[in-house]
Amino acid sequence: MRILVIEDENKTAAYLRQGLTENGFVVDVCSNGDDGLRQALSLDNDLIVLDVMLPRRDGWSILNALRQAGRQTPVLLLTARDTVADKVRGLELGADDYLIKPFDFAELLARVRSILRRGPPRRDDVLRLADLELNWPCRRATRAGKRLDLTAKELALLELLLRRQGEALSRSLIAQQVWDVNFDSDFNVLEVAIRRLRSKVDDPFPRQLIHTIRGVGYVLEER
Ligand code: CA
């Protein structure tokens, strides 16, 4: 497995190179945005660890150019700022995960392995969990073969839950992703939408897939 690290801070880059190499990965390092993009496009990388703040060309621009070029290489973003807006921006541009600096190497390694376990990304494909299916290009959702009658917002909500299944999604992240607004502390609209989605996706079926995580938000998974 080959990992491209695009990081301008020598210390962090060296630390990543050493740690990832010790864990059996082949590591290439680029220390500026222009070289980073070139390598990201030209090499057959299994994963890219991408710092956001870079000289010449920032991580957002690299990620955007990579996805525009149709490359679905998984990207783990390293951001210095822990803000919802930054995370959402990264995810919207097609990052697979993000880590806030400073981070523990063990956590980075766990994220890297988790992304690689997901296998090749299938962004415009059929999303599935158990007997729940969402054909995203057709905007058609079914459960146990039965068509679910969902509104556009419910489809967007289900898409997010399916793409990030097994992951606890905070209500503010969901609000940002699905409504493109920050609800601050009032999540009424979101809660109503989740209730409606559950009434269609879960209530008529024996197994519940949408679960509430108290104090956090929601997760879609088989339990
Ligand atoms: Ca940097």
PDB file of N, CA and C and ligand atoms in Angstrom, residues 6-9 51-55 78 101, ligand 1:
ATOM      1  N   ILE A   6       1.274  14.866   1.808  1.00  0.00           N
ATOM      2  CA  ILE A   6       1.538  16.227   1.333  1.00  0.00           C
ATOM      3  C   ILE A   6       1.497  17.126   2.562  1.00  0.00           C
ATOM      4  N   GLU A   7       2.666  17.514   3.010  1.00  0.00           N
ATOM      5  CA  GLU A   7       2.811  18.215   4.299  1.00  0.00           C
ATOM      6  C   GLU A   7       4.082  19.046   4.258  1.00  0.00           C
ATOM      7  N   ASP A   8       3.967  20.349   4.561  1.00  0.00           N
ATOM      8  CA  ASP A   8       5.138  21.225   4.467  1.00  0.00           C
ATOM      9  C   ASP A   8       5.951  21.309   5.757  1.00  0.00           C
ATOM     10  N   GLU A   9       5.381  20.884   6.879  1.00  0.00           N
ATOM     11  CA  GLU A   9       6.162  20.953   8.114  1.00  0.00           C
ATOM     12  C   GLU A   9       7.064  19.726   8.190  1.00  0.00           C
ATOM     13  N   ASP A  51      -2.305  17.885   4.064  1.00  0.00           N
ATOM     14  CA  ASP A  51      -2.359  19.038   4.956  1.00  0.00           C
ATOM     15  C   ASP A  51      -3.126  20.153   4.246  1.00  0.00           C
ATOM     16  N   VAL A  52      -3.874  20.955   5.000  1.00  0.00           N
ATOM     17  CA  VAL A  52      -4.651  22.023   4.361  1.00  0.00           C
ATOM     18  C   VAL A  52      -3.783  23.245   4.061  1.00  0.00           C
ATOM     19  N   MET A  53      -3.003  23.689   5.055  1.00  0.00           N
ATOM     20  CA  MET A  53      -2.192  24.895   4.854  1.00  0.00           C
ATOM     21  C   MET A  53      -0.845  24.516   4.248  1.00  0.00           C
ATOM     22  N   LEU A  54      -0.678  24.844   2.978  1.00  0.00           N
ATOM     23  CA  LEU A  54       0.534  24.479   2.245  1.00  0.00           C
ATOM     24  C   LEU A  54       1.012  25.658   1.426  1.00  0.00           C
ATOM     25  N   PRO A  55       2.320  25.768   1.197  1.00  0.00           N
ATOM     26  CA  PRO A  55       2.790  26.819   0.296  1.00  0.00           C
ATOM     27  C   PRO A  55       2.415  26.505  -1.160  1.00  0.00           C
ATOM     28  N   LEU A  78      -5.617  16.905   6.957  1.00  0.00           N
ATOM     29  CA  LEU A  78      -5.084  17.358   8.245  1.00  0.00           C
ATOM     30  C   LEU A  78      -5.389  18.845   8.369  1.00  0.00           C
ATOM     31  N   LYS A 101      -5.025  18.838  13.843  1.00  0.00           N
ATOM     32  CA  LYS A 101      -3.669  18.909  14.394  1.00  0.00           C
ATOM     33  C   LYS A 101      -3.701  19.584  15.757  1.00  0.00           C
TER      34      LYS A 101
HETATM   35 CA    CA B   1       1.062  23.179   6.795  1.00  0.00          CA
END
